[in-house]
Amino acid sequence: MEYSLLILITPFVLFLLLGLTGHKMKPNVAGIIGTTGMALAAILSYTIAFQYFFGVGKVDGVFQQIIPINFEWLRFTDNLHIDLGILLDPISVMMLVVITTVSLMVHLYSLAYMHGEKGFQRYYAFLSLFSFSMLGLVVATNIFQMYIFWELVGVSSYSLIGFYYTKPSAVAASKKAFIVTRFADLGFLVGILLLSFYTKTFDFATLTADNASLVVNSTAGASFLGLSVAAWATALIFMGGAGKSAMFPLHIWLPDAMEGPTPVSALIHAATMVVAGVYLVARLFPVYFFSAPEVLTMIAYIGVFTALFAAVIAITQTDIKRVLAFSTISQIALMMAALGVSGFGGHDGLGYMASMFHLFTHAFFKALLFLGAGSVIHAVHSNDMRDMGRLHKYMPISSITFFIACLAIAGIPPFSGFFSKDEILVAAFHHDKVIFYAILVSAGLTAFYMFRLYFNIFWGKEKTYTEHHKPHESPWLMTFPLVFLAILSCTTGLFDFSEFISPDKMPFATHIDWTIAGMAIAVAVIGITVATILYAKGSDKPAQMAKSLGRFYTATLNKFYLDEVWMFITQSVIFKMICEPIRWFDRNVIDGSMNGLAWVTQKSSSAIKGLQSGQVQFYAWVFVAGSIVIAILVLFCKV
């Protein structure tokens, strides 16, 4: 399966080609080249997935790790070295399919959505770089290779979020995403170094082999502040994942990332960047489960809190892309919580399987939601749902596909989100009832705010649209990805995912627990019903309820002032109380010392520079005077 390298080479070559020569091409040509290249990568991914899952990947009923390509890049010791290669196993192959499918739809959609935009060729170059970075991340054979591509994902997101670099808000959003995730990535790097120092390896296959016995044995007895080294290392590694996947309190960058083009939001939220943290924990799951189970518990509670927190905020937002952004935070948090409540072998690994299952289904309906939002924005030239209403008359395809995506994310059968979310609930129910009920409440809130969004856009009160800006259905290049993703949102839940994905790579049987599924459906129906009553016909009840909630509504609307808290911490605490004293010490003590030495050296040099004036008479005078002094000293010493 060495041809799997082509999946990485294709988008990288596209990035170089479009980045270096794109300005010489017509915009449409650059877009077609980028889309064709991504179509090739998608076909290769489907081929590898079929060959792996139904052919060479399964031996004696167990899925194997296949490394078709691997070579040494840097060697530090006999055992510790950084390799570059490709690792194919169930989760990496699944991610290849997800990334290339969503990226292909985004490439195709952007041909129409970004038509006429300045920097069109640059946009497609950065899309290719983003896809290459994420593909390299998921097939990494070792944690340091993953870190390299992890940082490339950060650079790519910075470039795409700040695509409209003439807008101050876009520049600020890109810097915010870059800085927050860099802060988290520092923890990731320290965790990598800590883990590799004790285990003497970066290799995933070695770290996770034999139930992560290498990590358990290498860190046995080593502890700091009451926690094992393994716990510290895995917690710091999770810090990097929490930053990328926007877990509380590092979630603040993701809503602002909406400043980028809407197709970019679809790519970031559905198939790249924000799922990287979930994938990281899944990749190292044996290390977490066997070496640091307390960290896994922490991940579960951070995940479920983030899911509830983001869902509550999404209820009050009016920017349609921000509603979807907080929806992403909530859904990714559910995947984290599922990993946190998972066991390892057989049915105990349900949480792990459910997390990957929800990642898979979520990618398609979340991409559909963002691209649907882009279709609406393209029609009404506004992100604010208060400028929209009864658009179903003008945009039937966008309305129907958006409705399907809302049903999927709400967990209504037979749409895909129902099946994956049900498995998460079952896993939580058998592990921790508090987490289970919190996820159940989050599911109800999700159904409510998603149908609040749907009704406000496509139903509600009729808005006055001018003839010049009268809404219209999007062109086929935009509606085809909507229809295609809607079909996937209806069908991907039907996969028997436990036959392909499990923490020990051994298939196991699952079935729908209709008691728990019934509770989830009931909660979702209640949420949809309430949203229908409040928003389907555009009543004044929501405004009255908001007024009655007073400060709580205001706090929710302002995202509980977390951005202001972070600004206070960074500006008033870090900058003024830490950075300012360091700056003063650097300028006055360190620079002052160096400047003092320079001043002394300069004055001394000025005082003695006459000794080398170049005047022969002066040298002769010094020679004679020195000779006389020496003679006097010799005579004086003899006397």
XYZ file of C-alpha atoms in Angstrom:
639
model
C 0.000 0.000 0.000
C 2.931 2.328 -0.680
C 0.685 4.319 -3.019
C -0.888 5.803 0.141
C 1.973 8.318 0.006
C 0.208 9.896 -2.990
C -2.574 11.032 -0.662
C -0.054 13.290 1.062
C 1.983 14.233 -1.991
C -1.040 15.395 -4.020
C -2.218 18.282 -1.787
C 1.386 19.257 -1.022
C 2.225 19.540 -4.718
C -1.000 21.495 -5.233
C 0.039 23.900 -2.467
C 3.424 24.491 -4.095
C 1.954 24.787 -7.587
C -0.864 27.162 -6.657
C 1.194 29.066 -4.128
C 4.103 29.741 -6.488
C 2.389 29.995 -9.874
C -1.287 30.525 -9.043
C -1.074 34.292 -9.587
C -0.212 33.592 -13.213
C -3.308 31.409 -13.690
C -6.883 32.434 -14.247
C -8.791 32.048 -10.946
C -11.108 29.343 -12.300
C -8.141 27.332 -13.554
C -6.508 27.405 -10.106
C -9.777 26.314 -8.503
C -10.308 23.462 -10.961
C -6.725 22.224 -10.487
C -7.105 22.289 -6.687
C -10.476 20.503 -6.811
C -9.243 17.854 -9.264
C -6.220 17.133 -7.081
C -8.389 16.735 -3.992
C -10.724 14.432 -5.940
C -7.701 12.243 -6.718
C -6.747 12.178 -3.017
C -10.334 11.240 -2.108
C -10.411 8.355 -4.618
C -7.099 7.059 -3.258
C -8.471 7.271 0.298
C -11.591 5.285 -0.623
C -9.410 2.689 -2.317
C -7.192 2.340 0.736
C -10.216 2.141 3.050
C -11.783 -0.657 0.992
C -8.489 -2.512 0.687
C -7.747 -2.144 4.417
C -11.141 -2.913 5.968
C -12.129 -5.676 3.545
C -8.721 -7.065 2.634
C -5.195 -6.867 3.996
C -6.007 -4.930 7.155
C -7.713 -7.784 8.994
C -5.735 -10.850 10.072
C -7.332 -13.587 12.217
C -10.217 -11.293 13.087
C -7.997 -8.444 14.322
C -7.195 -5.241 12.445
C -3.468 -4.722 12.071
C -1.226 -1.669 12.061
C 0.302 -1.405 8.601
C 3.312 0.855 8.009
C 3.862 0.871 4.231
C 6.450 3.679 4.395
C 8.795 4.703 7.197
C 12.290 6.171 7.247
C 14.546 7.670 9.868
C 14.862 11.450 9.836
C 16.717 12.433 13.007
C 18.561 10.163 15.474
C 19.284 11.249 19.032
C 20.341 7.983 20.678
C 20.394 4.320 19.696
C 16.732 4.031 20.656
C 15.384 7.587 20.398
C 14.888 8.853 16.849
C 12.288 10.708 14.810
C 10.891 8.870 11.818
C 8.648 10.042 9.014
C 6.188 7.534 7.657
C 2.591 6.417 7.192
C 0.633 4.381 9.733
C -2.577 2.733 8.545
C -4.960 1.375 11.158
C -8.748 1.642 11.621
C -8.869 5.218 12.940
C -6.269 6.661 10.547
C -7.947 5.070 7.516
C -11.330 6.329 8.718
C -9.894 9.841 9.079
C -8.442 9.721 5.554
C -11.954 9.157 4.223
C -13.461 11.920 6.384
C -10.822 14.553 5.588
C -10.682 13.992 1.831
C -14.479 13.776 1.461
C -15.224 16.993 3.323
C -12.239 18.767 1.775
C -13.392 17.773 -1.710
C -16.888 19.144 -1.031
C -15.376 22.385 0.295
C -13.128 22.702 -2.767
C -16.091 22.185 -5.096
C -18.394 24.515 -3.135
C -15.735 27.251 -3.052
C -15.576 27.422 -6.844
C -18.883 29.286 -6.704
C -18.838 30.762 -3.187
C -15.409 32.393 -3.545
C -15.851 33.351 -7.206
C -14.556 36.853 -7.832
C -12.775 37.120 -4.467
C -9.374 38.761 -4.462
C -6.763 36.130 -3.644
C -8.797 33.226 -5.075
C -5.642 31.334 -6.071
C -4.071 31.959 -2.667
C -7.227 30.601 -1.050
C -6.957 27.307 -2.921
C -3.253 27.058 -2.128
C -4.003 27.373 1.597
C -6.854 24.848 1.335
C -4.376 22.363 -0.100
C -1.869 23.098 2.666
C -4.589 22.634 5.292
C -5.620 19.285 3.815
C -1.998 18.128 3.536
C -1.324 19.096 7.169
C -4.301 17.201 8.540
C -3.675 14.142 6.380
C -0.053 14.067 7.556
C -1.216 14.363 11.155
C -3.567 11.383 11.075
C -1.151 8.963 9.363
C 1.873 9.900 11.529
C 3.824 6.877 12.762
C 5.129 8.672 15.848
C 4.130 11.450 18.177
C 6.819 13.885 17.026
C 5.784 13.542 13.400
C 2.247 14.229 14.560
C 3.503 17.345 16.372
C 5.176 18.638 13.198
C 1.942 18.348 11.221
C 0.013 19.586 14.269
C 1.878 22.888 13.993
C 1.354 22.959 10.224
C -2.384 22.713 10.884
C -2.013 25.759 13.142
C -0.183 27.725 10.455
C -2.791 26.737 7.866
C -5.667 27.816 10.103
C -3.933 31.127 10.804
C -3.643 31.739 7.060
C -7.249 30.827 6.240
C -8.955 32.473 9.216
C -7.078 35.671 8.335
C -7.741 35.291 4.601
C -9.468 38.689 4.524
C -6.339 40.332 5.875
C -7.633 43.850 5.184
C -10.323 43.357 7.851
C -9.013 44.112 11.368
C -11.489 41.611 12.863
C -10.139 38.814 10.631
C -6.541 39.639 11.551
C -7.435 39.693 15.252
C -9.274 36.359 14.961
C -6.368 34.656 13.201
C -3.903 35.932 15.805
C -6.217 34.814 18.609
C -6.492 31.294 17.168
C -2.751 31.104 16.654
C -1.782 32.382 20.108
C -4.319 30.334 22.110
C -3.429 27.101 20.332
C 0.317 27.872 20.611
C -0.122 28.266 24.346
C -1.788 24.850 24.491
C 0.802 23.336 22.174
C 3.560 24.273 24.615
C 1.989 21.815 27.035
C 1.784 19.247 24.239
C 5.509 19.621 23.506
C 6.489 19.345 27.169
C 4.313 16.236 27.452
C 6.014 14.679 24.417
C 9.477 15.370 25.842
C 8.493 14.017 29.252
C 7.005 10.843 27.800
C 9.924 10.220 25.438
C 12.507 10.866 28.178
C 11.194 7.922 30.202
C 10.118 5.588 27.397
C 13.040 6.340 25.029
C 10.724 6.326 22.013
C 8.340 8.501 20.005
C 6.843 5.569 18.104
C 3.079 5.013 18.430
C 3.282 1.269 17.826
C 5.858 0.895 20.607
C 4.088 3.229 23.042
C 0.724 1.488 22.713
C 1.922 -2.121 22.320
C 0.952 -4.728 24.921
C -1.524 -2.408 26.588
C 1.035 0.413 26.924
C 3.247 -1.711 29.187
C 6.313 0.259 28.112
C 4.869 3.482 29.538
C 3.652 1.748 32.689
C 7.038 0.142 33.357
C 9.163 3.140 32.349
C 7.330 5.594 34.597
C 6.702 3.232 37.525
C 7.715 4.871 40.800
C 8.404 8.256 39.197
C 6.069 10.946 40.489
C 5.764 14.690 41.020
C 3.336 16.477 43.382
C 1.481 13.250 44.036
C 0.910 12.355 40.369
C 2.835 9.851 38.312
C 5.044 10.989 35.465
C 2.683 9.203 33.081
C -0.220 11.275 34.428
C 1.711 14.525 34.000
C 2.851 13.606 30.492
C -0.596 12.549 29.276
C -2.286 15.551 30.920
C 0.124 17.917 29.177
C -0.406 16.121 25.877
C -4.161 16.484 26.391
C -3.583 20.213 26.938
C -2.505 20.423 23.300
C -5.608 18.499 22.274
C -7.830 20.726 24.413
C -6.447 23.785 22.629
C -6.999 22.414 19.126
C -10.423 20.974 19.980
C -11.530 24.132 21.831
C -12.226 22.583 25.221
C -13.070 24.893 28.133
C -11.363 27.235 28.957
C -9.305 27.214 25.722
C -12.396 27.438 23.518
C -12.362 31.211 23.052
C -10.584 31.197 19.680
C -13.123 29.071 17.802
C -16.159 31.429 17.694
C -13.933 34.262 16.436
C -12.520 31.969 13.741
C -15.808 32.596 11.891
C -14.104 35.643 10.380
C -12.632 33.358 7.745
C -14.582 32.341 4.611
C -17.549 30.097 5.425
C -16.206 27.052 3.487
C -13.068 27.300 5.635
C -15.279 27.101 8.719
C -16.803 23.917 7.337
C -13.362 22.404 6.838
C -12.034 23.463 10.256
C -15.120 22.342 12.176
C -15.982 19.168 10.333
C -12.823 17.404 9.217
C -9.690 19.161 10.385
C -8.274 21.205 13.252
C -10.948 20.820 15.973
C -11.130 17.024 15.635
C -7.342 16.764 15.945
C -7.518 16.817 19.753
C -10.021 13.951 19.824
C -7.861 11.992 17.404
C -4.772 12.605 19.564
C -6.416 11.130 22.669
C -7.778 8.223 20.624
C -4.355 7.530 19.130
C -2.771 7.339 22.606
C -5.826 5.781 24.267
C -3.982 2.667 25.595
C -1.442 4.978 27.255
C -4.220 6.991 28.907
C -6.246 3.968 29.966
C -3.452 1.821 31.405
C -0.959 4.474 32.553
C -3.109 7.424 33.629
C -6.782 6.509 34.173
C -7.212 9.567 36.413
C -6.393 11.785 33.421
C -9.018 9.951 31.395
C -11.573 10.753 34.108
C -10.515 14.408 33.985
C -11.009 14.387 30.211
C -14.527 12.991 30.656
C -15.581 15.739 33.071
C -13.939 18.543 31.084
C -15.713 17.209 28.006
C -19.165 17.024 29.521
C -18.854 20.451 31.169
C -17.712 21.994 27.880
C -20.629 20.353 26.063
C -23.184 21.888 28.438
C -21.412 25.245 28.631
C -21.250 25.666 24.849
C -24.831 24.471 24.348
C -26.173 27.079 26.777
C -24.270 29.865 24.990
C -25.470 28.689 21.550
C -29.097 29.252 22.611
C -28.721 33.052 22.671
C -26.374 33.766 19.746
C -27.761 35.564 16.697
C -24.838 35.160 14.267
C -25.655 31.899 12.477
C -21.987 30.920 12.157
C -21.379 31.515 15.875
C -24.328 29.279 16.750
C -22.700 26.557 14.666
C -19.306 27.299 16.236
C -20.622 26.716 19.749
C -22.443 23.672 18.427
C -19.091 22.304 17.256
C -17.515 22.945 20.647
C -20.374 21.050 22.288
C -20.245 18.094 19.882
C -16.454 17.745 20.025
C -16.722 17.832 23.811
C -19.133 14.870 23.645
C -16.487 12.928 21.718
C -13.935 13.744 24.426
C -16.376 12.695 27.141
C -16.996 9.402 25.319
C -13.265 8.654 25.310
C -13.145 9.500 29.006
C -15.823 6.944 29.901
C -14.446 4.161 27.713
C -12.922 0.873 28.735
C -10.531 -1.090 26.563
C -11.567 -4.543 25.374
C -14.787 -5.803 23.845
C -18.005 -4.040 24.794
C -16.108 -2.077 27.459
C -14.553 -0.155 24.572
C -17.956 1.206 23.547
C -17.039 4.776 24.520
C -13.980 4.746 22.261
C -15.974 3.376 19.356
C -18.807 5.854 20.008
C -16.381 8.777 20.033
C -14.924 7.818 16.655
C -18.406 7.034 15.317
C -19.675 10.480 16.313
C -16.553 12.074 14.827
C -17.367 10.284 11.572
C -21.074 11.200 11.404
C -20.559 14.715 12.798
C -18.080 15.543 10.034
C -20.751 15.260 7.346
C -23.718 16.942 9.003
C -21.565 19.727 10.446
C -20.002 20.378 7.036
C -23.537 20.437 5.650
C -24.642 22.957 8.299
C -21.762 25.329 7.590
C -22.071 25.072 3.830
C -25.827 25.570 4.205
C -25.139 28.662 6.295
C -22.778 29.841 3.575
C -25.540 29.392 1.002
C -27.836 31.580 3.112
C -25.153 34.221 3.661
C -24.455 34.189 -0.077
C -28.160 34.928 -0.674
C -28.908 37.598 1.965
C -25.410 39.067 2.502
C -25.686 38.854 6.288
C -24.694 36.491 9.092
C -27.400 37.720 11.464
C -30.473 35.514 11.725
C -32.528 38.634 12.519
C -32.049 39.638 8.887
C -33.518 36.348 7.702
C -36.939 34.767 7.607
C -39.075 32.444 5.468
C -36.175 31.735 3.131
C -37.601 28.275 2.381
C -39.669 29.922 -0.365
C -36.572 31.210 -2.109
C -34.034 28.475 -1.262
C -35.805 25.092 -1.192
C -32.683 22.928 -1.615
C -30.758 24.789 1.086
C -33.801 24.616 3.370
C -34.357 20.869 2.983
C -30.678 19.928 3.333
C -30.262 22.218 6.352
C -33.341 20.607 7.909
C -31.804 17.149 7.416
C -28.584 18.292 9.097
C -30.571 19.693 12.034
C -32.385 16.382 12.460
C -29.064 14.539 12.337
C -27.342 16.681 14.970
C -30.468 16.602 17.156
C -30.284 12.805 17.236
C -33.574 11.996 15.519
C -33.732 8.515 13.921
C -32.969 7.356 11.293
C -30.453 10.139 10.697
C -26.790 9.495 11.416
C -26.402 11.558 14.577
C -28.978 9.400 16.363
C -26.872 6.240 16.092
C -23.543 7.737 17.153
C -24.990 9.863 19.958
C -26.933 6.876 21.266
C -23.698 4.893 21.633
C -22.137 7.765 23.595
C -25.143 7.834 25.936
C -25.008 4.069 26.478
C -21.290 4.213 27.257
C -21.848 7.087 29.711
C -24.816 5.346 31.352
C -22.736 2.275 32.228
C -19.806 4.363 33.485
C -21.065 7.478 35.284
C -24.702 8.503 35.708
C -23.787 12.181 36.276
C -22.038 12.313 32.915
C -24.950 10.455 31.317
C -27.591 12.924 32.483
C -25.385 15.883 31.604
C -25.015 14.543 28.052
C -28.766 13.960 27.911
C -29.450 17.589 28.862
C -26.870 18.714 26.311
C -28.682 16.667 23.648
C -31.965 18.418 24.468
C -30.327 21.844 24.294
C -28.736 20.909 20.972
C -32.105 20.033 19.467
C -33.556 23.316 20.748
C -30.874 25.721 19.524
C -30.472 23.999 16.165
C -34.175 24.278 15.382
C -34.211 27.812 16.752
C -31.576 28.489 14.099
C -33.483 26.608 11.394
C -36.829 28.314 12.035
C -35.316 31.784 12.301
C -33.594 31.338 8.940
C -36.132 29.471 6.855
C -39.465 30.176 8.587
C -40.350 32.793 11.204
C -41.456 36.270 10.149
C -41.317 37.388 6.562
C -38.546 39.896 5.928
C -38.614 42.661 3.353
C -36.111 41.849 0.636
C -35.363 44.371 -2.082
C -35.357 43.353 -5.709
C -31.627 44.024 -5.864
C -30.944 41.731 -2.895
C -33.824 39.295 -3.324
C -32.749 35.854 -2.032
C -32.239 33.080 -4.541
C -31.113 29.477 -4.515
C -27.380 28.958 -4.826
C -25.787 27.664 -8.064
C -25.335 23.935 -8.584
C -21.662 24.025 -7.564
C -22.916 24.951 -4.095
C -26.099 22.883 -3.952
C -24.468 19.643 -5.146
C -22.197 19.435 -2.036
C -25.279 20.184 0.087
C -27.235 17.309 -1.435
C -24.268 14.925 -1.302
C -23.579 15.694 2.370
C -27.294 15.426 3.155
C -27.277 11.891 1.720
C -24.286 11.023 3.909
C -26.063 12.550 6.927
C -28.940 10.154 6.279
C -26.874 7.008 5.644
C -23.571 7.025 7.558
C -25.263 6.101 10.824
C -26.228 2.767 9.293
C -22.628 1.520 9.351
C -21.969 -1.175 11.941
C -19.077 0.874 13.276
C -18.090 -1.549 16.029
C -17.117 -4.001 13.293
C -14.349 -1.635 12.228
C -13.332 0.584 15.174
C -12.438 -0.471 18.717
C -9.606 0.369 21.135
C -8.088 -3.121 20.892
C -8.759 -3.338 17.113
C -11.003 -6.372 17.616
C -14.567 -6.122 16.252
C -17.445 -6.506 18.691
C -21.228 -6.533 18.425
C -23.482 -3.656 19.465
C -27.203 -3.074 19.495
C -29.506 -0.143 20.160
C -30.544 0.151 23.799
C -34.067 1.404 23.193
C -34.555 2.460 26.808
C -31.702 4.948 26.585
C -32.433 5.737 22.944
C -36.058 6.442 23.866
C -34.947 8.915 26.530
C -32.647 10.650 24.027
C -35.380 10.832 21.384
C -37.879 12.187 23.924
C -35.456 14.908 25.047
C -34.707 15.848 21.425
C -38.407 15.974 20.539
C -39.083 18.228 23.541
C -36.303 20.572 22.416
C -37.620 20.657 18.838
C -41.195 21.195 20.035
C -40.245 24.147 22.221
C -38.250 25.676 19.356
C -41.212 25.175 17.020
C -43.611 26.918 19.397
C -41.278 29.854 19.961
C -39.789 30.425 16.524
C -41.694 28.682 13.712
C -44.149 31.571 13.291
C -41.984 34.346 14.690
C -43.766 35.114 17.977
C -42.744 37.711 20.564
C -42.354 35.074 23.287
C -38.545 34.685 22.899
C -38.022 38.409 23.506
C -40.256 38.284 26.574
C -38.400 35.254 27.943
C -35.048 36.930 27.331
C -36.213 39.990 29.228
C -37.454 37.874 32.137
C -34.122 36.059 32.413
C -32.367 39.394 32.839
C -28.693 39.170 33.735
C -28.438 35.453 33.004
C -29.543 36.035 29.429
C -27.105 38.939 29.104
C -24.273 36.824 30.493
C -25.097 34.007 28.080
C -25.311 36.416 25.156
C -21.849 37.695 26.103
C -20.488 34.119 26.392
C -20.226 34.455 30.181
C -17.558 37.119 29.637
C -14.843 34.502 29.178
C -13.164 36.649 26.531
C -13.050 39.551 28.965
C -11.667 37.286 31.678
C -8.899 36.106 29.361
C -8.128 39.694 28.339
C -7.868 40.647 32.024
C -5.598 37.679 32.733
C -3.355 38.388 29.764
C -3.211 42.187 29.957
C -3.561 42.947 33.679
C -1.903 39.865 35.141
C 0.505 38.372 32.615
C 1.526 41.553 30.793
C 1.519 44.079 33.650
C 2.441 41.923 36.643
C 4.797 39.427 34.968
C 5.934 40.704 31.590
C 6.364 44.348 32.651
C 8.732 43.547 35.576
C 10.658 41.188 33.297
C 10.849 43.918 30.651
C 12.082 46.433 33.282
C 14.711 43.957 34.538
C 15.805 43.189 30.997
C 16.063 46.861 30.005
C 17.538 48.283 33.189
C 19.602 45.444 34.668
C 20.662 43.214 31.783
C 20.773 45.905 29.093
C 22.092 48.399 31.676
C 24.963 46.099 32.594
C 25.851 45.550 28.977
C 25.558 49.251 28.242
C 27.778 50.013 31.273
C 30.454 47.620 30.074
C 30.252 49.177 26.632
C 30.595 52.693 28.139
C 33.634 51.680 30.210
C 35.214 49.996 27.195
C 34.560 53.064 25.026
C 36.023 55.514 27.562
C 39.056 53.298 28.181
C 39.605 52.958 24.453
C 39.326 56.707 23.961
C 41.879 57.299 26.725
C 44.503 54.947 25.324
C 43.869 55.170 21.597
C 46.657 57.765 21.298
C 49.194 55.042 22.007
C 48.657 53.810 18.465
C 48.515 57.153 16.682
C 50.853 56.153 13.837
C 53.286 59.042 14.541
C 56.937 57.799 14.396
C 58.151 60.691 16.567
C 55.703 59.744 19.327
C 56.756 56.085 19.170
C 60.461 57.167 19.348
C 59.730 59.405 22.339
C 57.922 56.543 24.125
C 60.800 54.187 23.287
C 63.454 56.572 24.668
C 61.329 57.429 27.729
C 60.753 53.747 28.410
C 64.419 52.958 28.020
C 65.325 55.730 30.488
C 62.770 54.470 33.013
C 64.042 50.903 32.697
C 67.662 52.079 33.088
C 66.785 54.070 36.222
C 64.960 51.079 37.682
C 67.931 48.795 36.966
C 70.384 51.224 38.582
C 68.038 51.732 41.540
C 67.703 47.997 42.079
C 71.543 47.559 42.054
C 71.998 50.307 44.622
